[in-house]
Amino acid sequence: RRKVRIQHLGEMRDRGEKFAMLTTYDYLTAQIFDTAGAHALLIGDSAANVVFGHDSTLPVGLTELAPLVAAVRRGATSALVVADLPFGSYERSPEQAFDAASVMMKAGAEAVKLEGGVHMAPTIEFLTRRGIPVMAHIGFTPQSVNTLGGNRVQGRGDADAERIRADAKAVDTAGAFSVVLEMVPAAVAKQVTEASGIPTIGIGAGADCDGQVLVWQDMAGLARGRVARFVKRYADLGDQLEHAAAEYVSEVASGEFPGPEHTF
Ligand code: KIV
Ligand code: NA
């Protein structure tokens, strides 16, 4: 498989081919998802939730995420490696964003993702002009959960849909190579996708986006309990792993493991 570069996502869009991104936070899953054909791997700040156990993405920083970027890059041979810029690392100024993005690029990222539309456009332009490809993220932006008032669909109603369209246009004009649309009504995501010069990547944004992204632990059922409506579970890894661990514990207790074949 050829190495996926940022231009290839736009070429796929032009050919009418959908592409798939998955979050990834370690070496082994990066290898697995790369082999499975994922076009891009995102070291999401959702690591705050699914790796570190926080209830929002706000607590993680570059210190936590950059080592995960390095691990994923070692496992990704073809997929494009995209690193989230965590809350607090980029919002203050384009210069601050460059410093954060350069940490991620040195760790092995091939592009960074940041949250925000119109108000982040100057930062997107600043980074892209300095050699750092930017994936934008608009609609529901989890780092702003406190001002958005919870996990809410964004772009409902004419005025709010117009805000989403303006954000999409601004990040496109600023030079982003793609844009994530999170929790946006499908009709709005379709309009944005048709008007956009760059590929759109949906999560809870319907089937008309150019690509899709999911958090891998949600997609594979490692994360149990309630999941968002936009998640489809393709496996039940949580149940399988619990079963495997419970069997191991009970075989240790019974003396069945280790057997002669595991013994020197
Ligand atoms: O952090 C993350 O996992 C993300 C995706 C869900 C888009 O930003
Ligand atoms: Na994120």
Tab-separated table of C-alpha atoms and ligand atoms in Angstrom:
chain	number	residue	atom	x	y	z
A	1	ARG	CA	0.000	0.000	0.000
A	2	ARG	CA	1.265	3.446	-0.867
A	3	LYS	CA	2.011	5.983	1.821
A	4	VAL	CA	-1.024	8.230	2.417
A	5	ARG	CA	-0.186	11.932	2.212
A	6	ILE	CA	-2.447	14.907	2.824
A	7	GLN	CA	-3.025	15.411	-0.930
A	8	HIS	CA	-4.338	11.867	-1.275
A	9	LEU	CA	-7.400	12.617	0.828
A	10	GLY	CA	-8.368	15.386	-1.611
A	11	GLU	CA	-7.675	13.069	-4.559
A	12	MET	CA	-9.915	10.397	-3.032
A	13	ARG	CA	-12.646	12.981	-2.586
A	14	ASP	CA	-12.303	14.006	-6.247
A	15	ARG	CA	-12.680	10.367	-7.312
A	16	GLY	CA	-15.721	9.954	-5.073
A	17	GLU	CA	-13.909	7.481	-2.787
A	18	LYS	CA	-14.656	7.685	0.928
A	19	PHE	CA	-11.766	7.477	3.387
A	20	ALA	CA	-11.612	6.258	6.975
A	21	MET	CA	-9.731	7.627	9.966
A	22	LEU	CA	-9.469	5.921	13.358
A	23	THR	CA	-8.053	7.208	16.600
A	24	THR	CA	-4.991	5.311	17.789
A	25	TYR	CA	-2.851	5.768	20.862
A	26	ASP	CA	-0.229	3.018	20.755
A	27	TYR	CA	2.116	1.006	18.580
A	28	LEU	CA	0.206	-2.275	18.246
A	29	THR	CA	-3.174	-0.775	17.378
A	30	ALA	CA	-1.439	1.563	14.928
A	31	GLN	CA	0.014	-1.482	13.142
A	32	ILE	CA	-3.343	-3.256	13.141
A	33	PHE	CA	-5.358	-0.305	11.835
A	34	ASP	CA	-2.696	0.519	9.250
A	35	THR	CA	-2.794	-3.072	7.977
A	36	ALA	CA	-6.619	-2.934	7.981
A	37	GLY	CA	-6.420	-0.070	5.516
A	38	ALA	CA	-7.282	2.972	7.622
A	39	HIS	CA	-6.216	6.023	5.622
A	40	ALA	CA	-5.400	8.199	8.615
A	41	LEU	CA	-4.633	7.550	12.268
A	42	LEU	CA	-5.490	10.276	14.770
A	43	ILE	CA	-3.789	10.548	18.119
A	44	GLY	CA	-6.868	12.245	19.534
A	45	ASP	CA	-7.031	14.162	22.762
A	46	SER	CA	-9.867	11.681	23.380
A	47	ALA	CA	-6.921	9.832	24.962
A	48	ALA	CA	-7.963	11.914	27.971
A	49	ASN	CA	-11.127	9.800	28.150
A	50	VAL	CA	-10.213	6.390	26.760
A	51	VAL	CA	-6.570	6.120	27.869
A	52	PHE	CA	-6.325	8.274	30.994
A	53	GLY	CA	-9.880	7.977	32.359
A	54	HIS	CA	-10.830	11.650	32.559
A	55	ASP	CA	-14.392	12.787	31.903
A	56	SER	CA	-13.404	15.506	29.423
A	57	THR	CA	-10.517	16.173	27.057
A	58	LEU	CA	-9.335	19.234	28.968
A	59	PRO	CA	-6.837	17.605	31.381
A	60	VAL	CA	-4.349	16.220	28.836
A	61	GLY	CA	-1.428	18.188	27.452
A	62	LEU	CA	1.546	17.751	25.151
A	63	THR	CA	3.376	15.861	27.896
A	64	GLU	CA	0.835	13.045	27.761
A	65	LEU	CA	0.050	13.068	24.042
A	66	ALA	CA	3.448	13.491	22.391
A	67	PRO	CA	4.784	10.071	23.533
A	68	LEU	CA	1.634	8.440	22.133
A	69	VAL	CA	2.268	10.181	18.798
A	70	ALA	CA	5.766	8.701	18.708
A	71	ALA	CA	4.411	5.207	19.469
A	72	VAL	CA	1.743	5.417	16.765
A	73	ARG	CA	4.205	6.679	14.185
A	74	ARG	CA	6.397	3.615	14.771
A	75	GLY	CA	3.423	1.380	13.995
A	76	ALA	CA	2.039	3.305	11.012
A	77	THR	CA	3.676	2.418	7.725
A	78	SER	CA	1.100	3.767	5.237
A	79	ALA	CA	-1.564	5.714	7.112
A	80	LEU	CA	-1.306	9.474	7.571
A	81	VAL	CA	-0.438	10.265	11.206
A	82	VAL	CA	-2.422	13.211	12.625
A	83	ALA	CA	-1.926	14.559	16.161
A	84	ASP	CA	-4.476	16.569	18.117
A	85	LEU	CA	-3.248	19.778	19.706
A	86	PRO	CA	-4.500	19.528	23.287
A	87	PHE	CA	-6.491	22.162	25.175
A	88	GLY	CA	-4.303	25.013	26.374
A	89	SER	CA	-1.448	24.322	23.969
A	90	TYR	CA	-2.478	26.502	21.010
A	91	GLU	CA	-5.404	28.863	21.608
A	92	ARG	CA	-3.480	31.889	22.906
A	93	SER	CA	-1.644	32.804	19.714
A	94	PRO	CA	-0.369	31.451	16.394
A	95	GLU	CA	3.122	31.435	17.924
A	96	GLN	CA	1.983	29.296	20.837
A	97	ALA	CA	0.279	26.961	18.351
A	98	PHE	CA	3.484	26.683	16.317
A	99	ASP	CA	5.440	25.671	19.414
A	100	ALA	CA	2.886	22.986	20.281
A	101	ALA	CA	2.613	21.752	16.708
A	102	SER	CA	6.380	21.519	16.365
A	103	VAL	CA	6.501	19.247	19.431
A	104	MET	CA	3.993	16.948	17.725
A	105	MET	CA	5.798	17.052	14.358
A	106	LYS	CA	9.113	16.213	16.050
A	107	ALA	CA	7.375	13.321	17.833
A	108	GLY	CA	6.327	11.908	14.453
A	109	ALA	CA	3.063	13.598	13.437
A	110	GLU	CA	2.591	14.400	9.758
A	111	ALA	CA	-0.202	16.877	10.452
A	112	VAL	CA	-1.944	18.402	13.463
A	113	LYS	CA	-5.613	18.872	14.256
A	114	LEU	CA	-7.020	21.789	16.207
A	115	GLU	CA	-10.506	22.839	17.254
A	116	GLY	CA	-12.098	26.049	16.009
A	117	GLY	CA	-13.344	27.751	12.871
A	118	VAL	CA	-13.392	31.470	12.108
A	119	HIS	CA	-11.451	32.448	15.222
A	120	MET	CA	-8.668	29.897	14.577
A	121	ALA	CA	-8.224	30.784	10.882
A	122	PRO	CA	-5.182	33.041	11.470
A	123	THR	CA	-3.514	30.215	13.424
A	124	ILE	CA	-4.261	27.677	10.666
A	125	GLU	CA	-2.704	30.007	8.110
A	126	PHE	CA	0.330	30.636	10.346
A	127	LEU	CA	0.992	26.893	10.745
A	128	THR	CA	0.415	25.848	7.131
A	129	ARG	CA	2.750	28.602	5.879
A	130	ARG	CA	5.414	27.164	8.139
A	131	GLY	CA	5.235	23.583	6.969
A	132	ILE	CA	2.626	22.144	9.300
A	133	PRO	CA	-0.493	20.702	7.648
A	134	VAL	CA	-3.635	21.423	9.672
A	135	MET	CA	-6.823	19.400	9.976
A	136	ALA	CA	-9.527	21.667	11.385
A	137	HIS	CA	-12.310	20.484	13.729
A	138	ILE	CA	-15.640	22.341	13.881
A	139	GLY	CA	-19.213	21.686	14.959
A	140	PHE	CA	-19.145	20.159	18.424
A	141	THR	CA	-15.632	20.854	19.705
A	142	PRO	CA	-15.108	18.873	22.934
A	143	GLN	CA	-12.441	21.241	24.319
A	144	SER	CA	-15.209	23.886	24.480
A	145	VAL	CA	-17.700	21.594	26.233
A	146	ASN	CA	-18.025	24.085	29.085
A	147	THR	CA	-19.066	27.011	26.881
A	148	LEU	CA	-21.171	24.815	24.586
A	149	GLY	CA	-23.145	23.519	27.572
A	150	GLY	CA	-22.529	19.797	27.204
A	151	ASN	CA	-22.355	17.302	24.333
A	152	ARG	CA	-24.760	18.995	21.966
A	153	VAL	CA	-25.458	18.784	18.255
A	154	GLN	CA	-24.213	22.018	16.649
A	155	GLY	CA	-25.730	23.764	13.643
A	156	ARG	CA	-29.406	23.185	14.395
A	157	GLY	CA	-31.531	26.069	13.135
A	158	ASP	CA	-30.720	28.524	10.374
A	159	ALA	CA	-28.471	30.873	12.344
A	160	ASP	CA	-26.389	28.091	13.854
A	161	ALA	CA	-26.121	26.273	10.500
A	162	GLU	CA	-24.807	29.513	9.046
A	163	ARG	CA	-22.170	29.631	11.799
A	164	ILE	CA	-20.996	26.128	10.854
A	165	ARG	CA	-20.858	27.069	7.167
A	166	ALA	CA	-18.824	30.202	8.010
A	167	ASP	CA	-16.415	28.126	10.132
A	168	ALA	CA	-15.947	25.606	7.309
A	169	LYS	CA	-15.298	28.349	4.772
A	170	ALA	CA	-12.814	30.100	7.074
A	171	VAL	CA	-10.675	27.018	7.730
A	172	ASP	CA	-10.699	26.124	4.027
A	173	THR	CA	-9.581	29.643	3.060
A	174	ALA	CA	-6.931	29.610	5.797
A	175	GLY	CA	-5.314	26.543	4.243
A	176	ALA	CA	-6.523	23.561	6.290
A	177	PHE	CA	-6.189	20.348	4.267
A	178	SER	CA	-9.350	18.787	5.711
A	179	VAL	CA	-11.996	19.495	8.315
A	180	VAL	CA	-13.672	17.303	10.926
A	181	LEU	CA	-17.404	17.957	11.419
A	182	GLU	CA	-18.543	16.633	14.789
A	183	MET	CA	-22.216	16.250	15.752
A	184	VAL	CA	-23.682	18.356	12.977
A	185	PRO	CA	-27.060	17.570	11.342
A	186	ALA	CA	-26.541	15.476	8.199
A	187	ALA	CA	-28.221	18.101	6.009
A	188	VAL	CA	-25.798	20.799	7.200
A	189	ALA	CA	-22.786	18.471	6.803
A	190	LYS	CA	-23.936	17.711	3.251
A	191	GLN	CA	-24.153	21.421	2.372
A	192	VAL	CA	-20.745	22.086	3.936
A	193	THR	CA	-19.212	19.129	2.088
A	194	GLU	CA	-20.616	20.265	-1.260
A	195	ALA	CA	-19.411	23.848	-0.747
A	196	SER	CA	-16.014	22.856	0.668
A	197	GLY	CA	-12.783	22.934	-1.287
A	198	ILE	CA	-11.250	20.458	1.167
A	199	PRO	CA	-12.409	17.009	2.318
A	200	THR	CA	-14.824	16.819	5.246
A	201	ILE	CA	-14.513	14.071	7.856
A	202	GLY	CA	-17.647	13.296	9.807
A	203	ILE	CA	-18.305	11.995	13.295
A	204	GLY	CA	-22.007	12.158	13.992
A	205	ALA	CA	-22.381	14.188	10.797
A	206	GLY	CA	-24.138	11.779	8.452
A	207	ALA	CA	-23.117	9.803	5.385
A	208	ASP	CA	-22.348	12.645	2.983
A	209	CYS	CA	-18.991	13.654	4.433
A	210	ASP	CA	-15.943	12.679	2.375
A	211	GLY	CA	-14.503	10.588	5.193
A	212	GLN	CA	-15.475	9.285	8.625
A	213	VAL	CA	-13.683	9.052	11.969
A	214	LEU	CA	-14.421	7.069	15.124
A	215	VAL	CA	-12.665	6.537	18.428
A	216	TRP	CA	-11.308	3.006	18.145
A	217	GLN	CA	-12.324	1.779	21.599
A	218	ASP	CA	-15.917	2.798	20.800
A	219	MET	CA	-15.817	1.224	17.330
A	220	ALA	CA	-14.389	-2.043	18.679
A	221	GLY	CA	-16.526	-2.238	21.807
A	222	LEU	CA	-13.582	-2.046	24.190
A	223	ALA	CA	-15.333	0.892	25.825
A	224	ARG	CA	-18.477	-0.605	27.317
A	225	GLY	CA	-21.479	1.156	28.788
A	226	ARG	CA	-23.388	3.803	26.924
A	227	VAL	CA	-21.923	5.076	23.667
A	228	ALA	CA	-23.023	7.998	21.523
A	229	ARG	CA	-25.689	7.474	18.860
A	230	PHE	CA	-23.123	8.064	16.103
A	231	VAL	CA	-20.965	5.105	17.188
A	232	LYS	CA	-21.261	1.747	15.469
A	233	ARG	CA	-19.730	-1.196	17.322
A	234	TYR	CA	-17.924	-3.582	15.007
A	235	ALA	CA	-16.692	-5.913	17.753
A	236	ASP	CA	-17.128	-6.658	21.451
A	237	LEU	CA	-13.509	-6.457	22.536
A	238	GLY	CA	-14.412	-5.409	26.074
A	239	ASP	CA	-16.385	-8.608	26.666
A	240	GLN	CA	-13.787	-10.748	24.895
A	241	LEU	CA	-10.927	-9.273	26.883
A	242	GLU	CA	-12.757	-9.632	30.189
A	243	HIS	CA	-13.491	-13.248	29.331
A	244	ALA	CA	-9.827	-13.913	28.471
A	245	ALA	CA	-8.604	-12.234	31.660
A	246	ALA	CA	-11.128	-14.100	33.816
A	247	GLU	CA	-10.106	-17.419	32.263
A	248	TYR	CA	-6.440	-16.675	32.927
A	249	VAL	CA	-7.187	-15.776	36.563
A	250	SER	CA	-9.170	-18.956	37.090
A	251	GLU	CA	-6.578	-21.183	35.402
A	252	VAL	CA	-3.860	-19.706	37.593
A	253	ALA	CA	-6.040	-20.410	40.636
A	254	SER	CA	-6.725	-24.001	39.541
A	255	GLY	CA	-3.124	-24.685	38.533
A	256	GLU	CA	-4.140	-25.414	34.933
A	257	PHE	CA	-1.848	-22.603	33.734
A	258	PRO	CA	1.063	-22.844	33.142
A	259	GLY	CA	0.988	-26.296	31.564
A	260	PRO	CA	3.958	-28.450	30.603
A	261	GLU	CA	4.035	-26.793	27.128
A	262	HIS	CA	4.657	-23.395	28.746
A	263	THR	CA	7.372	-24.685	30.999
A	264	PHE	CA	11.147	-25.029	30.503
B	1	KIV	O1	-9.936	13.286	19.951
B	1	KIV	C1	-10.621	12.669	19.111
B	1	KIV	O2	-10.813	11.450	19.182
B	1	KIV	C2	-11.189	13.442	18.004
B	1	KIV	C3	-12.031	12.725	16.996
B	1	KIV	C4	-13.228	12.085	17.583
B	1	KIV	C5	-12.363	13.563	15.827
B	1	KIV	O3	-10.969	14.614	17.931
B	2	NA	NA	-9.954	15.529	19.684
